[in-house]
Short mmCIF file of C-alpha atoms in Angstrom, two decimals:
data_model
loop_
_atom_site.label_atom_id
_atom_site.label_comp_id
_atom_site.label_asym_id
_atom_site.label_seq_id
_atom_site.Cartn_x
_atom_site.Cartn_y
_atom_site.Cartn_z
CA MET N 385 0.35 0.03 -0.07
CA PRO N 386 1.59 3.44 -1.06
CA GLU N 387 1.10 5.20 3.09
CA GLN N 388 3.72 1.90 3.39
CA LEU N 389 6.70 2.55 0.77
CA PRO N 390 9.28 5.18 2.23
CA PRO N 391 9.73 8.74 0.80
CA LEU N 392 11.46 8.48 -2.17
CA GLN N 393 14.38 10.62 -0.87
CA THR N 394 15.68 7.93 1.10
CA LEU N 395 15.54 5.97 -1.81
CA ARG N 396 17.66 7.38 -3.81
CA ALA N 397 19.98 8.29 -0.82
CA PHE N 398 20.37 4.54 0.07
CA GLU N 399 21.30 3.44 -3.01
CA ALA N 400 23.89 6.08 -3.70
CA THR N 401 25.21 5.64 -0.23
CA GLY N 402 24.89 1.55 -0.88
CA ARG N 403 26.35 1.32 -4.65
CA ARG N 404 29.98 3.59 -3.53
CA LEU N 405 29.46 2.64 0.28
CA SER N 406 30.24 6.24 1.30
CA MET N 407 27.89 8.61 2.55
CA THR N 408 30.27 11.24 1.57
CA LEU N 409 30.60 10.64 -2.35
CA ALA N 410 26.61 9.74 -2.30
CA ALA N 411 26.09 13.61 -1.07
CA GLN N 412 28.64 14.91 -3.75
CA GLU N 413 26.60 13.01 -6.38
CA LEU N 414 22.96 14.09 -4.49
CA HIS N 415 24.38 17.65 -4.88
CA LEU N 416 23.10 17.08 -0.66
CA THR N 417 25.31 17.63 2.37
CA HIS N 418 26.60 14.24 4.07
CA GLY N 419 24.89 15.28 7.62
CA ALA N 420 21.87 14.97 4.76
CA VAL N 421 22.20 11.97 3.27
CA SER N 422 22.65 10.34 6.82
CA ARG N 423 19.36 11.77 8.38
CA GLN N 424 17.65 10.08 5.01
CA ILE N 425 19.75 6.36 5.37
CA LYS N 426 18.65 6.91 9.20
CA ALA N 427 14.68 7.94 8.57
CA LEU N 428 14.52 4.75 6.43
CA GLU N 429 16.08 2.98 8.55
CA ASP N 430 13.78 3.62 11.63
CA HIS N 431 10.95 2.85 8.60
CA LEU N 432 12.02 -0.14 8.30
CA GLY N 433 12.68 -1.39 11.30
CA VAL N 434 16.50 -2.29 10.56
CA GLN N 435 19.73 -1.58 9.89
CA LEU N 436 20.39 -0.83 6.66
CA PHE N 437 24.47 -0.63 7.54
CA ARG N 438 27.03 -0.97 9.87
CA ARG N 439 28.99 1.72 10.59
CA MET N 440 32.80 1.14 11.15
CA THR N 441 35.59 3.74 12.06
CA ARG N 442 36.15 4.73 8.30
CA ARG N 443 34.37 2.88 6.55
CA ILE N 444 30.49 1.42 6.35
CA GLU N 445 29.25 -1.39 4.74
CA LEU N 446 25.94 -3.02 4.43
CA THR N 447 24.17 -5.59 6.45
CA GLU N 448 22.67 -8.79 5.32
CA ALA N 449 19.05 -6.83 5.67
CA GLY N 450 20.78 -3.87 3.88
CA VAL N 451 22.65 -6.30 0.93
CA SER N 452 18.72 -7.47 0.33
CA PHE N 453 16.78 -4.91 -0.14
CA PHE N 454 19.83 -2.81 -1.86
CA GLY N 455 19.25 -5.27 -4.68
CA ALA N 456 15.48 -4.54 -3.88
CA VAL N 457 15.96 -1.09 -4.53
CA THR N 458 18.17 -1.12 -7.78
CA ARG N 459 15.88 -3.30 -9.74
CA LEU N 460 13.01 -1.24 -9.07
CA LEU N 461 14.77 2.80 -9.57
CA SER N 462 16.11 1.16 -13.08
CA GLU N 463 13.07 -0.38 -13.93
CA LEU N 464 11.71 3.58 -13.12
CA ALA N 465 13.90 4.89 -15.04
CA ARG N 466 13.66 3.42 -17.99
CA GLU N 467 9.91 3.65 -17.86
CA ALA N 468 9.89 7.75 -17.57
CA GLU N 469 12.68 7.62 -20.15
CA ASN N 470 10.42 5.22 -22.27
CA ILE N 471 7.25 7.85 -21.05
CA ARG N 472 9.79 10.79 -22.53
CA ARG N 473 11.33 8.64 -25.92
CA ARG N 474 6.90 8.67 -26.16
CA ASN N 475 6.54 12.50 -25.70
CA ASP N 476 9.65 13.46 -27.89
CA GLU N 477 7.88 11.89 -30.62
CA THR N 478 4.72 13.99 -30.18
CA ARG N 479 5.60 17.36 -28.62
CA LEU N 480 7.18 20.18 -31.43
CA VAL N 481 8.91 23.08 -30.83
CA VAL N 482 9.30 25.63 -32.76
CA ASN N 483 11.49 28.77 -32.41
CA SER N 484 11.08 31.73 -34.52
CA GLY N 485 13.09 35.37 -34.35
CA VAL N 486 10.11 38.27 -32.34
CA SER N 487 9.46 39.85 -35.58
CA PHE N 488 8.31 36.98 -37.81
CA ALA N 489 6.88 35.45 -34.66
CA SER N 490 4.70 38.73 -34.34
CA LYS N 491 3.67 39.55 -37.86
CA TRP N 492 3.80 36.54 -39.22
CA LEU N 493 3.78 33.27 -37.97
CA THR N 494 1.04 32.96 -34.70
CA SER N 495 -1.40 34.10 -36.81
CA ARG N 496 -0.79 31.39 -38.26
CA LEU N 497 -0.17 28.92 -36.14
CA HIS N 498 -3.96 27.25 -35.57
CA LYS N 499 -3.82 25.61 -39.00
CA LEU N 500 -0.67 24.23 -38.09
CA MET N 501 -2.32 22.65 -34.33
CA ALA N 502 -5.32 21.42 -36.65
CA ARG N 503 -3.64 19.78 -39.26
CA TYR N 504 -1.13 18.02 -37.26
CA PRO N 505 -3.70 17.51 -33.91
CA ASP N 506 -1.57 15.20 -31.92
CA LEU N 507 1.12 17.54 -32.45
CA ALA N 508 1.55 19.28 -28.88
CA VAL N 509 2.93 22.55 -30.74
CA HIS N 510 5.30 24.83 -28.79
CA LEU N 511 6.36 28.01 -29.55
CA GLU N 512 9.58 29.92 -28.25
CA VAL N 513 10.42 33.42 -29.34
CA THR N 514 14.19 34.72 -29.09
CA ASP N 515 16.17 36.12 -31.40
CA ALA N 516 19.00 34.95 -29.61
CA VAL N 517 21.37 32.18 -31.91
CA LEU N 518 20.29 29.25 -31.15
CA ASP N 519 22.46 25.66 -30.80
CA PHE N 520 21.75 23.05 -32.67
CA ALA N 521 24.42 19.91 -31.84
CA THR N 522 22.37 20.09 -28.41
CA GLY N 523 19.68 22.29 -28.29
CA HIS N 524 15.94 21.45 -28.05
CA VAL N 525 14.70 22.82 -31.06
CA ASP N 526 13.00 20.68 -33.45
CA VAL N 527 12.46 23.50 -36.30
CA ALA N 528 13.58 27.36 -36.48
CA LEU N 529 12.60 30.24 -38.17
CA ARG N 530 15.09 33.11 -38.96
CA TYR N 531 16.03 35.87 -40.97
CA GLY N 532 19.82 35.57 -41.96
CA ASN N 533 22.28 34.50 -44.44
CA GLY N 534 21.60 31.18 -45.04
CA GLN N 535 24.59 29.58 -42.70
CA TYR N 536 24.08 28.61 -39.32
CA PRO N 537 26.09 26.00 -37.45
CA PHE N 538 25.46 22.73 -36.99
CA ALA N 539 22.30 22.53 -38.71
CA ALA N 540 20.43 22.61 -42.40
CA ALA N 541 18.28 25.22 -43.64
CA GLU N 542 15.88 25.98 -46.27
CA ARG N 543 15.41 29.26 -48.00
CA ILE N 544 10.94 29.60 -47.18
CA MET N 545 10.94 33.71 -48.33
CA ASN N 546 13.08 35.90 -49.82
CA GLU N 547 11.65 39.98 -49.09
CA THR N 548 11.78 43.50 -50.42
CA VAL N 549 11.64 46.57 -48.86
CA SER N 550 9.77 49.81 -50.06
CA PRO N 551 8.13 52.84 -47.94
CA VAL N 552 5.19 52.64 -45.73
CA CYS N 553 3.02 54.75 -43.28
CA ALA N 554 0.11 55.12 -41.31
CA PRO N 555 -2.76 56.68 -44.01
CA ASP N 556 -3.56 59.13 -41.76
CA TYR N 557 0.55 60.46 -41.93
CA ARG N 558 0.21 60.01 -45.31
CA ASP N 559 -2.31 62.84 -45.87
CA ARG N 560 -0.58 65.20 -43.16
CA MET N 561 2.36 65.06 -45.12
CA GLY N 562 0.26 65.92 -48.69
CA GLY N 563 -0.30 62.82 -49.72
CA LEU N 564 3.32 61.99 -50.94
CA ARG N 565 3.65 61.43 -54.06
CA SER N 566 6.52 61.36 -55.52
CA PRO N 567 9.85 59.90 -53.51
CA SER N 568 11.79 63.61 -53.86
CA GLU N 569 8.83 64.25 -50.84
CA LEU N 570 10.07 62.12 -48.30
CA ALA N 571 13.03 64.18 -47.17
CA LYS N 572 10.46 65.77 -45.60
CA CYS N 573 8.74 62.92 -43.58
CA GLN N 574 10.30 61.69 -40.23
CA LEU N 575 12.34 58.15 -41.72
CA ILE N 576 11.96 55.38 -39.24
CA HIS N 577 14.61 53.19 -39.07
CA GLU N 578 15.86 49.44 -37.70
CA ILE N 579 18.72 49.50 -36.07
CA GLY N 580 21.39 46.71 -37.99
CA MET N 581 19.84 45.81 -40.90
CA ASN N 582 22.27 46.60 -44.03
CA THR N 583 18.96 47.43 -46.40
CA THR N 584 19.37 51.04 -45.31
CA TRP N 585 16.80 54.35 -46.41
CA GLU N 586 20.41 55.10 -47.53
CA ARG N 587 20.37 52.02 -50.23
CA TRP N 588 16.81 52.94 -50.85
CA PHE N 589 17.82 57.03 -51.75
CA SER N 590 20.46 56.13 -53.98
CA MET N 591 18.21 53.43 -55.78
CA MET N 592 15.80 56.22 -56.32
CA GLU N 593 19.09 57.92 -58.23
CA LEU N 594 17.92 61.07 -54.85
CA PRO N 595 20.34 62.87 -52.16
CA TYR N 596 19.95 61.23 -48.54
CA PRO N 597 17.44 63.62 -46.79
CA ARG N 598 18.97 64.65 -43.63
CA THR N 599 15.30 64.10 -41.52
CA ARG N 600 15.50 61.60 -38.73
CA GLY N 601 13.25 59.81 -37.35
CA ALA N 602 13.10 56.74 -34.20
CA GLY N 603 15.09 54.16 -34.66
CA TYR N 604 14.17 50.29 -33.14
CA SER N 605 15.55 47.18 -33.23
CA LEU N 606 13.52 44.89 -33.99
CA GLY N 607 11.51 44.90 -37.72
CA SER N 608 8.01 44.44 -35.85
CA MET N 609 9.15 47.55 -33.40
CA SER N 610 9.39 49.77 -37.14
CA ILE N 611 6.01 48.41 -38.26
CA GLU N 612 4.07 49.52 -35.03
CA ALA N 613 6.12 53.17 -34.75
CA ALA N 614 3.95 53.28 -38.03
CA ILE N 615 1.30 52.95 -37.66
CA ARG N 616 1.05 55.35 -34.25
CA GLY N 617 1.66 57.80 -37.21
CA GLU N 618 5.27 58.73 -36.12
CA GLY N 619 6.90 58.66 -39.56
CA VAL N 620 7.42 56.33 -42.79
CA ALA N 621 9.05 53.14 -42.55
CA LEU N 622 11.33 50.88 -45.08
CA GLY N 623 8.41 48.16 -44.36
CA ARG N 624 9.51 44.31 -44.85
CA SER N 625 8.02 42.70 -47.29
CA VAL N 626 6.75 39.89 -46.06
CA LEU N 627 6.40 41.56 -41.82
CA VAL N 628 4.00 44.91 -43.78
CA ALA N 629 1.70 42.39 -45.71
CA GLU N 630 -1.18 42.07 -43.42
CA ASP N 631 -0.66 45.07 -41.94
CA LEU N 632 -1.28 46.92 -45.62
CA ALA N 633 -3.89 44.37 -46.73
CA ALA N 634 -5.37 45.30 -43.27
CA GLY N 635 -5.30 49.25 -43.99
CA ARG N 636 -3.57 50.45 -41.26
CA LEU N 637 -0.35 51.12 -43.04
CA VAL N 638 0.28 51.63 -46.94
CA ALA N 639 2.24 51.12 -49.75
CA LEU N 640 3.96 55.08 -50.96
CA PHE N 641 5.44 53.56 -53.87
CA PRO N 642 4.68 49.97 -54.34
CA GLN N 643 7.15 49.54 -57.58
CA ALA N 644 10.15 50.96 -55.93
CA ARG N 645 11.10 47.73 -54.23
CA LEU N 646 15.22 47.40 -53.09
CA ASP N 647 15.73 43.81 -53.02
CA VAL N 648 16.93 42.64 -49.89
CA GLU N 649 20.37 39.94 -49.24
CA TRP N 650 18.62 38.59 -46.01
CA GLY N 651 15.79 35.97 -46.71
CA TYR N 652 13.77 33.75 -43.89
CA ASP N 653 14.57 30.52 -43.70
CA LEU N 654 13.71 27.11 -41.80
CA VAL N 655 16.31 25.88 -39.67
CA TYR N 656 16.30 21.81 -38.27
CA ARG N 657 19.44 19.53 -37.05
CA ILE N 658 21.41 18.32 -39.96
CA GLY N 659 20.05 14.86 -41.16
CA ASN N 660 16.71 15.51 -39.61
CA GLN N 661 14.73 16.66 -42.43
CA ASP N 662 12.24 13.17 -42.67
CA HIS N 663 11.59 12.84 -38.44
CA PRO N 664 8.29 12.68 -38.87
CA LYS N 665 7.31 15.72 -36.81
CA VAL N 666 9.91 18.42 -39.08
CA ARG N 667 8.10 16.85 -42.04
CA ALA N 668 4.97 17.54 -40.94
CA PHE N 669 6.67 21.56 -41.01
CA ARG N 670 7.81 21.34 -43.32
CA ASN N 671 5.12 20.29 -45.47
CA TRP N 672 2.87 22.90 -43.88
CA ILE N 673 5.46 25.98 -44.00
CA ALA N 674 5.66 25.50 -47.12
CA ASP N 675 1.94 25.36 -48.61
CA GLU N 676 1.61 28.66 -46.06
CA VAL N 677 3.95 30.79 -47.76
CA ARG N 678 2.67 29.75 -50.82
CA GLU N 679 -0.48 30.51 -49.54
CA PHE N 680 0.77 33.67 -48.70
CA THR N 681 3.03 34.41 -51.72
CA SER N 682 0.33 34.01 -54.17
CA ALA N 683 -2.16 35.89 -51.85
CA ASN N 684 0.31 38.90 -51.51
CA PHE N 685 3.13 39.17 -53.98
CA SER N 686 1.68 37.57 -57.91
CA ARG N 687 -0.15 40.42 -58.97
#
C-alpha cells in the first residue's frame, strides 16, 4: 500500500550510499550535505525497523538486510528510470518545439499556428520566441524560423521566403504630409529606421537616384517595432514586404511607392538539425509551412 512505502528521497540516498559505500561520495553525487544523506538513511532505517549499514571507524558496509534491500531498490529504481525514459521518448515524438525570431513570430507566424495544430492534432506545438543564436547540436528545438543569410552552425536550412523593402506609413500620416506622391517628398518626412539592417534608407534613396535626406525619425532594434511606430503615425518606415503584408491588407499601413522595391540580401529560413529533415514531426512542419508560404505569396505578391 502507498502509505507503507518509504519516501523516494530516502531510497535514492540509500541506493547511492550502498553503491558507493560512502555517505560522503553519495552526498556529492546527489548534491546534498553529508548530514542530509545520513539523516535520510536513518529515516529509512527507522521506517523499515532494521539497520541497513554497519558504521565502522573509517568505512561502512551493508548489513545482510541492507544487501537484500539494496538489490530490490536498485532493480525498482532502474525500472522506474527506464519507464520514465520511455514516456519522455513517446512525448518527444509528439512535442514539436518551434523557435522563431521576434518580428517574424509577431507579424506572421503566430496568427497561422492554429492551422498547423488543426492539420496535425496529435502534435503538441510549443512556440519559443527569441532572436538569440541557437545551438542545434545540443539544443531541444526541433525547427526554427530565422531571418538571415542561410548559414547556421550545426544545422541545415531551407530558404522559405525572400523579401523586399519599400516605404510604408499610416494613411493619416500620408494625408498630413500632403499625399506623398513622389519619392522626393520623403525628404520632409520623419524616416523610421530599423537598427542593424543592411538594407537602409540610404541605399533606397541611392536606388531612386535621390540625395539621402537629413531628416531622421526614431530607430528601433526590431522590424516589428518599426512597423508599429509607422502604424502609430510616427513617420515613414522602410517596410519589409513579409512583415508589413497583413498591415497593408488591413489598411493600417499604405505602400507609398509599391514599385520602388529594394531587394534584401537576407531572407527567412527554416532551420533544423542536419539529417533531421525526414523526422516525422519535422517533415510535418516543413510540409505545412511550405503550403502556408505558397498561399501567402500567392495572395500578396503574385499581382
